[in-house]
XYZ file of C-alpha atoms in Angstrom:
707
model
C -33.675 2.491 85.519
C -32.760 5.189 82.944
C -31.853 7.556 85.720
C -29.758 4.961 87.400
C -27.886 4.202 84.244
C -27.205 7.784 83.568
C -25.962 8.367 86.971
C -23.607 5.488 86.794
C -22.184 6.745 83.342
C -21.663 10.279 84.694
C -19.977 8.997 87.883
C -17.590 6.841 85.906
C -16.868 9.629 83.367
C -16.143 12.084 86.181
C -13.911 9.678 88.030
C -12.026 8.820 85.022
C -11.522 12.522 84.245
C -10.193 13.053 87.775
C -7.886 10.187 87.492
C -6.504 11.418 84.061
C -5.775 14.863 85.616
C -3.239 13.255 88.016
C -1.150 10.977 85.915
C 1.313 11.789 83.124
C 1.318 9.836 79.929
C 3.858 10.260 77.140
C 1.109 10.254 74.491
C -2.619 9.681 74.035
C -2.743 6.480 72.030
C -2.626 4.095 74.954
C -5.702 3.048 76.838
C -5.708 2.970 80.701
C -5.962 -0.836 80.512
C -2.796 -1.172 78.508
C 0.294 -1.949 80.590
C 2.873 0.813 80.304
C 6.492 0.520 81.169
C 7.799 3.854 79.872
C 6.035 6.095 82.361
C 6.351 6.786 86.031
C 3.889 4.802 88.115
C 4.393 5.888 91.786
C 2.242 4.416 94.598
C -0.253 6.572 96.318
C 2.171 6.911 99.189
C 4.905 8.104 96.878
C 2.506 10.628 95.530
C 1.694 12.279 98.854
C 3.362 15.478 97.927
C 1.249 16.061 94.856
C -1.771 18.477 95.473
C -4.671 16.164 94.683
C -7.125 18.075 96.743
C -7.788 20.630 93.995
C -8.825 17.917 91.663
C -10.979 16.227 94.268
C -12.942 19.374 94.950
C -13.397 19.678 91.201
C -14.633 16.197 90.905
C -17.125 16.671 93.798
C -18.301 19.952 92.278
C -18.900 18.303 88.804
C -20.854 15.430 90.566
C -22.869 17.807 92.557
C -23.607 19.977 89.440
C -24.735 16.919 87.502
C -26.911 15.504 90.401
C -28.299 19.036 91.174
C -29.441 19.353 87.607
C -31.308 15.977 87.691
C -32.773 16.114 91.179
C -32.152 19.615 92.551
C -31.013 20.721 96.069
C -27.467 19.580 95.896
C -24.667 21.802 97.173
C -20.947 21.134 97.834
C -19.091 23.303 100.312
C -15.631 24.392 99.010
C -12.999 23.667 101.638
C -10.227 26.272 101.505
C -6.729 25.083 102.580
C -5.333 27.044 105.618
C -2.536 26.609 108.091
C -2.831 25.257 111.500
C -2.897 27.730 114.385
C 0.662 26.506 115.432
C 2.213 26.598 112.009
C 5.038 29.046 111.656
C 6.969 30.097 108.491
C 10.551 29.131 107.660
C 11.600 32.787 107.726
C 12.575 32.800 104.064
C 9.509 34.618 102.869
C 8.444 31.958 100.252
C 5.994 29.817 102.273
C 3.207 32.300 103.168
C -0.522 31.519 102.881
C -3.241 33.531 101.384
C -5.476 33.115 104.543
C -4.664 32.838 108.291
C -5.562 29.799 110.423
C -9.108 31.096 110.791
C -9.494 31.113 107.048
C -9.493 35.072 107.018
C -8.057 36.594 103.991
C -5.872 39.792 103.607
C -7.018 42.564 105.998
C -8.580 45.696 104.470
C -6.000 48.282 103.585
C -3.177 45.809 103.087
C -1.741 45.629 99.561
C -2.421 42.788 97.216
C 0.017 39.974 97.171
C 0.881 40.038 100.888
C 0.632 36.595 102.616
C 0.052 35.178 106.090
C 3.383 33.899 107.747
C 2.115 32.510 111.139
C 0.874 33.960 114.334
C 4.446 35.141 115.328
C 4.748 37.049 112.121
C 1.374 38.021 110.746
C 0.724 39.501 107.296
C 3.825 40.513 105.367
C 5.185 41.000 101.776
C 6.547 37.742 100.516
C 10.063 37.371 99.033
C 10.384 39.445 95.944
C 7.199 41.545 96.441
C 7.621 44.933 94.787
C 6.226 48.143 96.048
C 3.392 49.437 93.847
C 4.801 52.900 93.265
C 7.429 55.396 94.580
C 4.752 57.075 96.714
C 3.146 53.984 98.156
C 2.203 54.235 101.814
C 2.380 50.978 103.691
C -0.584 50.128 106.090
C -0.070 51.854 109.396
C -0.867 48.711 111.540
C 2.178 47.090 109.917
C 4.661 49.869 110.984
C 5.361 48.211 114.324
C 5.827 44.728 112.720
C 7.980 45.675 109.758
C 11.087 44.307 111.510
C 9.667 40.781 111.512
C 9.812 40.313 107.795
C 13.557 39.616 107.730
C 13.455 38.351 104.106
C 12.133 41.464 102.525
C 13.223 45.058 101.728
C 11.759 47.492 99.252
C 12.967 46.875 95.763
C 13.386 50.485 94.923
C 15.637 52.971 96.882
C 13.858 55.782 95.393
C 10.690 55.027 97.421
C 9.387 58.195 99.203
C 8.113 56.578 102.426
C 5.945 58.427 104.913
C 7.575 61.005 107.182
C 6.627 58.967 110.197
C 8.175 55.687 108.990
C 11.967 56.023 109.266
C 11.840 55.114 113.035
C 10.501 51.684 112.044
C 12.891 50.898 109.318
C 14.922 47.779 110.280
C 18.740 47.762 109.744
C 18.637 44.576 107.790
C 17.073 46.398 104.818
C 20.544 47.781 104.276
C 22.053 44.350 104.066
C 19.351 43.397 101.547
C 20.513 46.171 99.203
C 18.064 48.998 100.014
C 19.105 52.509 100.872
C 17.036 55.568 101.788
C 16.525 58.163 99.116
C 17.390 60.862 101.724
C 20.670 59.443 103.148
C 23.827 57.945 101.858
C 24.165 54.323 100.619
C 25.022 51.614 103.077
C 28.701 51.559 104.103
C 29.340 55.061 102.683
C 32.401 56.470 104.326
C 32.971 60.216 104.672
C 36.162 61.813 103.312
C 37.325 63.009 106.711
C 37.199 66.724 105.647
C 33.960 67.362 107.544
C 32.216 68.926 104.501
C 30.462 66.014 103.028
C 27.957 65.090 105.777
C 24.247 64.099 105.195
C 21.088 65.318 106.868
C 19.896 61.725 107.207
C 21.617 58.415 108.180
C 21.568 55.198 106.252
C 18.052 54.436 107.418
C 16.730 57.922 106.455
C 16.522 58.986 110.206
C 17.370 62.603 110.994
C 19.782 63.692 113.654
C 18.743 62.422 117.118
C 20.142 65.457 118.870
C 17.458 67.758 117.292
C 17.953 70.609 114.847
C 21.365 71.836 115.983
C 23.083 71.481 112.656
C 24.931 68.242 113.104
C 25.470 66.059 109.928
C 25.710 62.328 109.475
C 29.291 61.221 108.568
C 28.988 57.494 108.112
C 30.810 55.404 110.645
C 31.762 58.528 112.596
C 28.114 58.986 113.296
C 26.445 62.417 113.948
C 29.043 65.088 114.218
C 29.350 68.987 113.829
C 30.456 69.771 110.147
C 33.604 71.756 109.402
C 32.910 75.419 110.516
C 30.098 74.586 112.792
C 30.009 76.939 115.812
C 28.892 76.219 119.355
C 25.487 78.087 119.811
C 26.456 79.893 123.087
C 28.828 79.894 126.037
C 26.336 78.033 128.116
C 25.505 75.295 125.482
C 24.927 71.905 126.850
C 26.290 69.229 124.468
C 23.958 66.218 123.791
C 24.805 63.423 126.115
C 24.757 60.858 123.313
C 27.430 62.718 121.455
C 29.958 62.913 124.424
C 31.369 59.366 123.781
C 32.008 60.210 120.145
C 33.820 63.567 120.445
C 36.966 62.068 118.996
C 35.270 60.861 115.849
C 35.299 64.230 114.212
C 39.002 65.080 113.616
C 38.035 68.031 111.401
C 36.270 70.017 114.178
C 37.128 71.846 117.425
C 35.297 74.472 119.148
C 36.089 77.987 118.461
C 33.894 79.839 121.001
C 36.025 81.311 123.748
C 34.473 80.767 127.133
C 32.389 77.571 126.327
C 32.521 75.254 129.337
C 33.658 72.020 127.865
C 31.467 69.010 128.962
C 32.531 66.950 131.872
C 32.759 63.117 132.395
C 34.194 62.549 128.936
C 37.496 62.557 127.032
C 38.323 65.891 125.388
C 40.223 65.342 121.983
C 43.816 66.394 122.091
C 43.385 68.850 119.080
C 40.720 70.917 120.912
C 42.015 74.151 122.421
C 42.919 73.606 126.100
C 40.615 75.610 128.480
C 42.223 78.466 130.216
C 42.539 78.117 134.032
C 40.248 80.519 136.031
C 41.907 83.769 136.994
C 42.822 84.176 140.703
C 40.725 86.618 142.445
C 42.234 90.157 142.601
C 43.579 91.258 145.904
C 41.636 93.920 147.776
C 42.721 97.399 146.846
C 44.578 99.174 149.791
C 42.951 102.299 151.177
C 43.663 105.334 149.119
C 46.098 107.788 150.728
C 45.479 111.455 150.816
C 45.608 112.801 147.253
C 47.801 115.665 148.201
C 50.739 113.067 148.794
C 50.514 111.730 145.065
C 52.788 112.785 142.320
C 51.093 113.868 139.059
C 50.737 111.417 136.114
C 53.312 113.499 134.176
C 55.919 113.795 136.983
C 59.297 112.382 136.198
C 62.408 111.973 138.546
C 65.636 113.891 138.064
C 67.580 110.499 137.776
C 69.558 111.190 140.907
C 67.835 108.486 142.928
C 67.052 110.750 145.742
C 63.633 112.089 144.717
C 61.490 108.963 144.749
C 57.945 109.015 146.061
C 56.041 106.624 148.421
C 52.964 106.601 146.096
C 52.449 106.343 142.352
C 50.235 108.988 140.628
C 47.185 106.688 141.369
C 47.913 106.493 145.019
C 49.237 102.901 145.029
C 52.148 101.915 147.287
C 55.062 99.772 146.192
C 53.894 96.338 144.756
C 57.019 94.640 146.054
C 56.092 94.177 149.761
C 58.726 94.966 152.383
C 61.619 96.122 150.127
C 61.147 99.962 150.545
C 61.316 100.873 146.721
C 60.309 104.283 145.687
C 58.247 105.632 142.669
C 60.343 107.387 140.199
C 57.726 108.288 137.531
C 56.143 106.352 134.683
C 59.389 106.029 132.732
C 61.253 104.323 135.658
C 58.524 102.643 137.906
C 59.344 101.356 141.342
C 63.066 101.278 141.968
C 65.564 101.201 144.819
C 66.591 104.775 145.923
C 70.239 105.907 145.794
C 72.175 104.040 148.511
C 69.545 101.348 149.061
C 70.954 97.947 150.017
C 69.779 94.436 149.398
C 68.352 92.881 152.533
C 70.855 89.990 152.475
C 73.346 88.277 150.085
C 70.649 85.628 149.290
C 67.854 88.060 148.768
C 65.611 87.113 145.874
C 64.532 89.939 143.808
C 60.967 90.358 142.646
C 60.594 88.649 139.130
C 58.687 91.783 137.778
C 61.436 94.091 138.945
C 64.273 92.059 137.372
C 62.763 92.934 133.998
C 63.267 96.666 134.570
C 66.082 96.991 137.136
C 68.498 98.455 134.601
C 66.403 101.618 134.397
C 67.824 102.605 137.933
C 70.971 104.048 136.475
C 71.797 105.590 139.896
C 72.016 102.260 141.795
C 74.158 99.248 142.007
C 74.122 96.402 144.493
C 76.664 95.316 147.072
C 79.483 93.177 145.979
C 78.255 90.185 148.092
C 74.760 89.886 146.602
C 74.163 86.584 144.596
C 71.952 88.257 142.002
C 69.932 86.339 139.470
C 71.314 84.719 136.320
C 70.613 87.776 134.096
C 72.699 90.112 131.970
C 73.709 92.921 134.425
C 73.933 96.609 133.505
C 77.291 97.888 132.339
C 77.637 100.229 135.295
C 77.451 97.291 137.709
C 80.831 95.991 136.375
C 83.951 97.129 138.128
C 81.929 98.367 141.130
C 83.648 96.907 144.198
C 85.037 94.317 141.759
C 81.556 92.664 142.360
C 81.810 89.787 139.910
C 85.039 88.400 141.397
C 83.222 86.164 143.785
C 81.349 84.419 140.955
C 82.731 81.267 139.362
C 81.947 79.109 136.361
C 80.929 75.502 136.018
C 77.769 73.497 136.189
C 77.126 74.154 139.894
C 76.313 77.783 139.140
C 79.375 79.387 140.885
C 81.791 77.104 142.484
C 85.138 79.129 142.367
C 87.285 76.600 144.023
C 89.047 75.621 140.834
C 88.738 71.961 141.781
C 86.862 71.206 138.331
C 89.951 72.038 136.062
C 88.949 74.200 133.245
C 85.617 75.171 134.888
C 86.993 77.303 137.678
C 89.205 80.231 138.048
C 92.175 78.367 136.541
C 90.526 78.867 133.154
C 88.928 82.153 133.914
C 92.177 84.179 134.065
C 91.475 85.032 137.781
C 88.045 86.707 137.146
C 85.746 83.680 137.258
C 84.772 83.824 133.617
C 85.705 81.187 130.918
C 88.444 82.352 128.656
C 87.448 83.328 125.057
C 89.020 80.123 123.722
C 87.397 77.717 126.272
C 84.859 75.137 124.898
C 82.757 72.589 126.859
C 83.478 68.812 126.880
C 80.017 67.997 125.351
C 78.601 66.341 128.449
C 76.330 69.189 129.314
C 77.655 69.301 132.880
C 80.378 72.005 132.602
C 78.503 75.092 131.710
C 79.213 78.547 132.996
C 76.852 81.264 134.457
C 78.787 83.938 132.443
C 80.357 84.255 129.059
C 84.015 85.445 128.711
C 82.884 89.074 128.854
C 80.963 88.442 132.250
C 77.535 88.608 130.633
C 74.777 86.462 131.905
C 72.346 84.445 129.785
C 70.506 86.656 127.287
C 67.438 84.505 127.541
C 65.958 85.997 130.648
C 64.741 83.538 133.210
C 65.604 80.399 131.148
C 68.608 79.312 133.234
C 70.773 78.352 130.344
C 74.483 77.981 130.754
C 77.384 79.112 128.750
C 79.057 76.167 126.990
C 81.823 77.967 124.853
C 82.046 79.799 121.660
C 81.122 76.685 119.645
C 77.921 75.979 121.610
C 76.941 79.357 123.171
C 74.025 79.441 125.647
C 72.451 76.161 126.065
C 70.250 74.093 128.541
C 72.367 71.990 130.856
C 72.021 68.172 130.799
C 68.707 67.435 132.683
C 67.228 70.817 132.158
C 63.434 70.756 131.886
C 61.143 73.107 129.958
C 59.481 75.449 132.412
C 55.992 74.150 131.173
C 54.462 71.983 128.371
C 53.506 75.186 126.455
C 56.996 77.013 126.933
C 57.860 79.191 123.950
C 61.642 78.915 123.297
C 63.588 82.109 122.628
C 63.555 82.605 118.831
C 67.337 83.371 118.835
C 67.997 80.051 120.383
C 66.042 77.787 118.102
C 68.748 77.753 115.208
C 71.335 76.714 117.873
C 69.339 73.747 119.380
C 71.241 71.076 117.385
C 74.514 72.192 119.167
C 73.299 71.019 122.480
C 73.829 67.229 121.730
C 73.579 66.208 125.339
C 69.992 67.561 125.946
C 66.472 66.609 124.845
C 63.242 67.932 126.233
C 60.555 66.101 128.089
C 58.013 64.222 126.011
C 55.193 66.558 127.007
C 56.642 69.659 125.614
C 54.449 71.039 122.879
C 57.434 72.390 120.566
C 56.696 74.792 117.713
C 55.388 73.017 114.624
C 58.150 74.694 112.598
C 60.957 73.178 114.754
C 63.255 70.747 112.923
C 63.757 67.920 115.388
C 67.353 67.011 116.042
C 67.983 63.324 115.204
C 69.924 62.815 118.560
C 66.756 63.634 120.533
C 65.480 60.151 119.770
C 68.704 58.653 120.708
C 68.497 60.274 124.056
C 65.172 58.579 124.792
C 62.954 61.429 123.680
C 59.565 60.946 122.144
C 57.229 63.694 120.909
C 53.763 64.434 122.392
C 52.566 64.033 118.777
C 53.863 60.512 118.693
C 52.647 57.398 120.573
C 54.466 56.439 123.680
C 56.851 53.473 123.290
C 54.619 50.258 123.685
C 51.362 51.963 123.039
C 48.734 49.911 121.277
C 45.483 50.864 119.627
C 42.031 49.857 121.268
C 41.155 48.286 117.865
C 38.240 50.677 117.154
C 40.056 52.426 114.231
C 39.652 56.029 115.662
C 42.801 56.317 117.917
C 45.578 56.084 115.313
C 48.624 58.476 115.253
C 50.106 60.436 112.433
C 53.618 59.204 113.559
C 55.099 55.973 114.676
C 57.088 55.358 117.879
C 60.133 56.988 116.251
C 58.428 59.930 114.779
C 58.274 58.490 111.192
C 55.183 59.410 109.053
C 53.135 56.850 107.053
C 55.413 55.204 104.550
C 52.460 54.910 102.128
C 52.604 58.457 100.681
C 49.333 60.353 100.134
C 47.046 57.968 101.847
C 46.669 59.736 105.264
C 46.663 56.406 107.181
C 47.274 56.259 110.924
C 49.721 54.303 113.131
C 47.967 51.722 115.342
C 50.763 50.148 117.189
C 53.033 47.104 116.776
C 50.281 44.570 117.772
C 48.128 45.703 114.786
C 51.131 45.681 112.337
C 51.571 49.480 112.243
C 50.092 51.523 109.459
C 46.391 51.071 108.467
C 43.413 53.044 107.002
C 41.340 54.664 109.685
C 37.829 53.545 110.359
C 36.008 55.866 107.836
C 38.829 55.872 105.139
C 37.590 55.198 101.582
C 39.637 53.788 98.748
C 40.492 56.612 96.311
C 38.866 54.670 93.307
C 37.623 51.402 92.229
C 41.017 50.647 90.551
C 43.238 51.754 93.431
C 46.209 49.717 93.789
C 46.996 48.919 97.465
C 50.659 49.050 98.668
C 52.108 45.742 98.318
C 53.806 45.838 101.667
C 50.493 46.375 103.357
C 48.531 43.526 101.840
C 50.036 40.729 104.085
C 48.823 42.515 107.094
C 45.452 43.804 105.733
C 43.533 41.428 108.137
C 44.939 43.228 111.116
C 42.791 46.330 110.516
C 39.581 44.760 112.083
C 37.740 48.033 112.085
C 37.899 48.590 108.275
C 36.432 47.264 105.080
C 36.773 48.824 101.580
C 34.040 49.957 99.379
C 32.202 47.157 97.557
C 33.334 48.672 94.268
C 37.018 48.155 94.932
C 38.649 45.808 92.387
C 41.034 44.150 94.879
C 43.860 41.945 93.775
C 42.788 38.449 92.686
C 45.488 36.887 94.995
C 44.090 38.836 98.051
C 42.761 36.583 100.877
C 39.620 38.407 101.970
C 39.376 38.946 105.704
C 36.226 37.344 107.163
C 35.244 40.397 109.079
C 34.739 42.473 105.965
C 31.448 40.800 105.324
C 30.311 41.410 108.976
C 31.147 45.191 108.367
C 28.747 45.252 105.521
C 31.175 44.633 102.621
C 30.436 42.757 99.445
C 32.803 42.141 96.495
C 32.311 43.577 93.213
C 32.407 39.936 91.964
C 29.359 39.027 94.044
C 25.781 40.068 93.420
C 23.941 42.105 95.908
C 21.580 40.280 98.335
C 18.700 41.968 96.557
C 19.814 40.839 93.029
C 17.084 39.554 90.829
C 18.078 37.743 87.539
C 16.461 38.542 84.222
C 14.883 35.156 83.897
C 16.769 34.230 80.776
C 19.604 32.372 82.354
C 22.289 34.615 80.935
C 23.178 36.884 83.873
C 24.362 34.365 86.559
C 27.196 34.988 88.953
C 30.119 32.684 89.922
C 29.553 33.628 93.607
C 26.346 34.040 95.693
C 25.761 37.354 97.673
C 27.889 36.097 100.542
C 30.907 35.222 98.464
C 30.418 31.407 98.196
C 31.268 29.634 95.157
C 29.270 26.759 93.454
C 28.666 24.065 96.128
C 31.003 21.110 95.896
C 29.748 18.281 93.671
C 27.425 20.620 91.646
C 28.163 20.715 87.880
C 30.358 23.159 86.201
C 28.618 25.704 84.043
C 26.043 26.540 86.677
C 25.607 30.093 88.021
C 24.050 31.859 90.959
C 20.794 33.614 89.860
C 19.724 35.223 93.164
C 18.240 34.274 96.438
C 15.210 32.876 94.835
C 16.443 30.710 91.967
C 19.661 29.988 93.596
C 22.313 28.001 91.725
C 20.963 26.913 88.351
C 22.177 25.794 84.931
C 22.800 28.668 82.468
C 20.818 28.955 79.304
C 21.907 26.228 76.888
C 23.548 23.964 79.470
C 23.646 20.352 78.331
C 23.272 17.254 80.428
C 26.573 15.491 81.210
C 24.982 12.136 80.366
C 21.498 10.505 79.860
C 21.790 8.914 83.322
C 23.203 11.993 85.220
C 21.966 12.448 88.834
C 21.249 15.986 89.710
C 22.397 17.431 93.060
C 19.998 16.632 95.939
C 19.546 20.200 96.936
C 18.638 21.515 93.514
C 15.235 23.003 92.890
C 14.830 22.909 89.095
C 11.665 24.977 89.139
C 13.855 28.111 89.660
C 15.546 27.778 86.209
C 12.363 28.776 84.180
C 14.658 29.283 81.158
C 16.078 25.699 81.095
C 14.837 22.277 80.180
C 16.730 19.072 79.003
C 17.293 18.824 75.254
C 18.320 15.152 75.192
C 17.033 11.868 76.779
C 17.273 11.681 80.500
C 16.634 8.818 82.796
C 15.432 9.941 86.089
C 15.280 8.214 89.649
C 13.680 8.535 93.041
C 10.513 10.154 91.770
C 12.390 13.364 90.723
C 10.004 16.286 90.781
C 10.053 17.901 87.175
C 8.753 21.206 86.203
C 5.747 21.022 84.030
C 7.554 22.746 81.021
C 10.166 20.002 80.676
C 9.493 17.830 77.512
C 7.849 14.556 78.528
C 9.074 12.734 75.559
C 12.737 12.980 76.642
C 12.164 11.709 80.245
C 12.150 8.299 81.493
C 12.457 6.424 84.765
C 10.814 7.394 87.990
C 9.619 11.079 88.095
C 6.591 13.163 88.634
C 5.483 16.528 87.440
C 4.885 19.503 89.832
């Protein structure tokens, strides 16, 4: 009987203690039998989210201990809560378990504080877990799964991770605020000089092309730094680099003879490869040496002592003309009395440069010789110039073209000394008033009068894209107002472009062609617009990207000069067209600027926003007006609240006062995140509001529970 009575008392006391541990009273002076109207009295169903199992186990343990002490042999198995085998985490890093679905705890070698996040994730650091030290080495079995913990990144960018780890580092660590101690910070942009590259990229990885000396230049990727030299003539460029050749405007190969890679676009600023040299013709058989003149032999200038071989035994290089060798000072020349084969005979180009050395020879009157300045002793011989006329057709002497023919030439086919062209570029002469041909050998220029001189006729084309104009003609270019070169001509950089060239439809090879548009990648901009104008925003070095993109913009890797840089006001309305570019997060942009949405996708965050890894000080004094994605306080939430990081979220600041005693908090609010705040005045709650345990119970009324 005594034992039974004792057992009953113990049981009742224990159950009473268990019940008391679940319910919140406002003071201790009321008994359980007293009816209370000032406390929350939810039903068991309403209390289903309260963790009663801990108290139940404690109750059973207390009963077991008492009964075991009286009778012996009692033991109570402790049931550990664990997830089901199908449970999966939310992906936020705040709902992990200390055991897996088999009840197994943290594996050996894993750091304290890691949790189980489901079979699809495994064991990972929870949100906010900090590395133990700067030299901490993560467990090697985790290397291949690090990318699964999308909510976590190391809290210290000075962490010296193992050398084998960079290949496993996920890119989202950068978005969470981490950067490697070896490489640049996320979104770093090079200066474009080629001298500020890194040996490691954002994730701390070294050059994927091996140890060849390339550097990491941010959005330009891995590139040769300024001054880097191709290792050898036969060097094979990495295939992964070939699609990015144009991203290094500071570099071009300097090794002569290096075979450029094929199957890719060679940047325009690289030196153009030289065409292969044609094979040398076979040498003719050497004649008997007793028929050669000596190397020092010279002719007597009479034109009648030429030789059939030069001093090395070579015959005349001008096939079929019958020239003779007249010594090293004269070369191969026509002998005295030699006649041109026909009136239309085309003289060898190489001989035209030296024909004036044959002072003993002059051609027949009827020969239509090249447009060159003839030797003085040719003039007057057989009146040989009398058959040559002026004019744009190169020699029509009919006089039908008015002042272009003999009527203006005084009967000798030359223009008069007072004649000047009509400005059309169609009435030039082959000779000046003294009968001299064009002084610019081989150019084909015409004579357009004393005011214009020797100029290209209308429609004349530069002989090649790399043609070098005669230096004496360059100052006279602006006088040929009827002419402009072809677009492809690579004119001298020192040339002052005449304004009328553009009016004649010309565009420079350094300008985009009319109608050209960028591909939107930010790497193909031009230093000039369609009309040859440079960037109107002085000193910025921006590029022209075509009319569809609004014209002038920063190139992809361009960085703002300073945090307080003032952007050109004319550019701000079109800033959203540069879809390849975002500024540094430190830039204090104008308050009126509408932020382009793509900036965030390019990794940008505002200086007015916290970083995604921001952790508040826990005092309620360092909140932000924006979250880390630039969102303001949610609609309907009370003014005076701030953002305190991804854990606490939006919370009242320290000292915030209730708007009223019946104020209803936002439905999405988690008050446990504001460990610094509690109500300081009476507050009537509804809907079983879950209150943190540190809130003062004497100020609360209505329906609520403590968690």
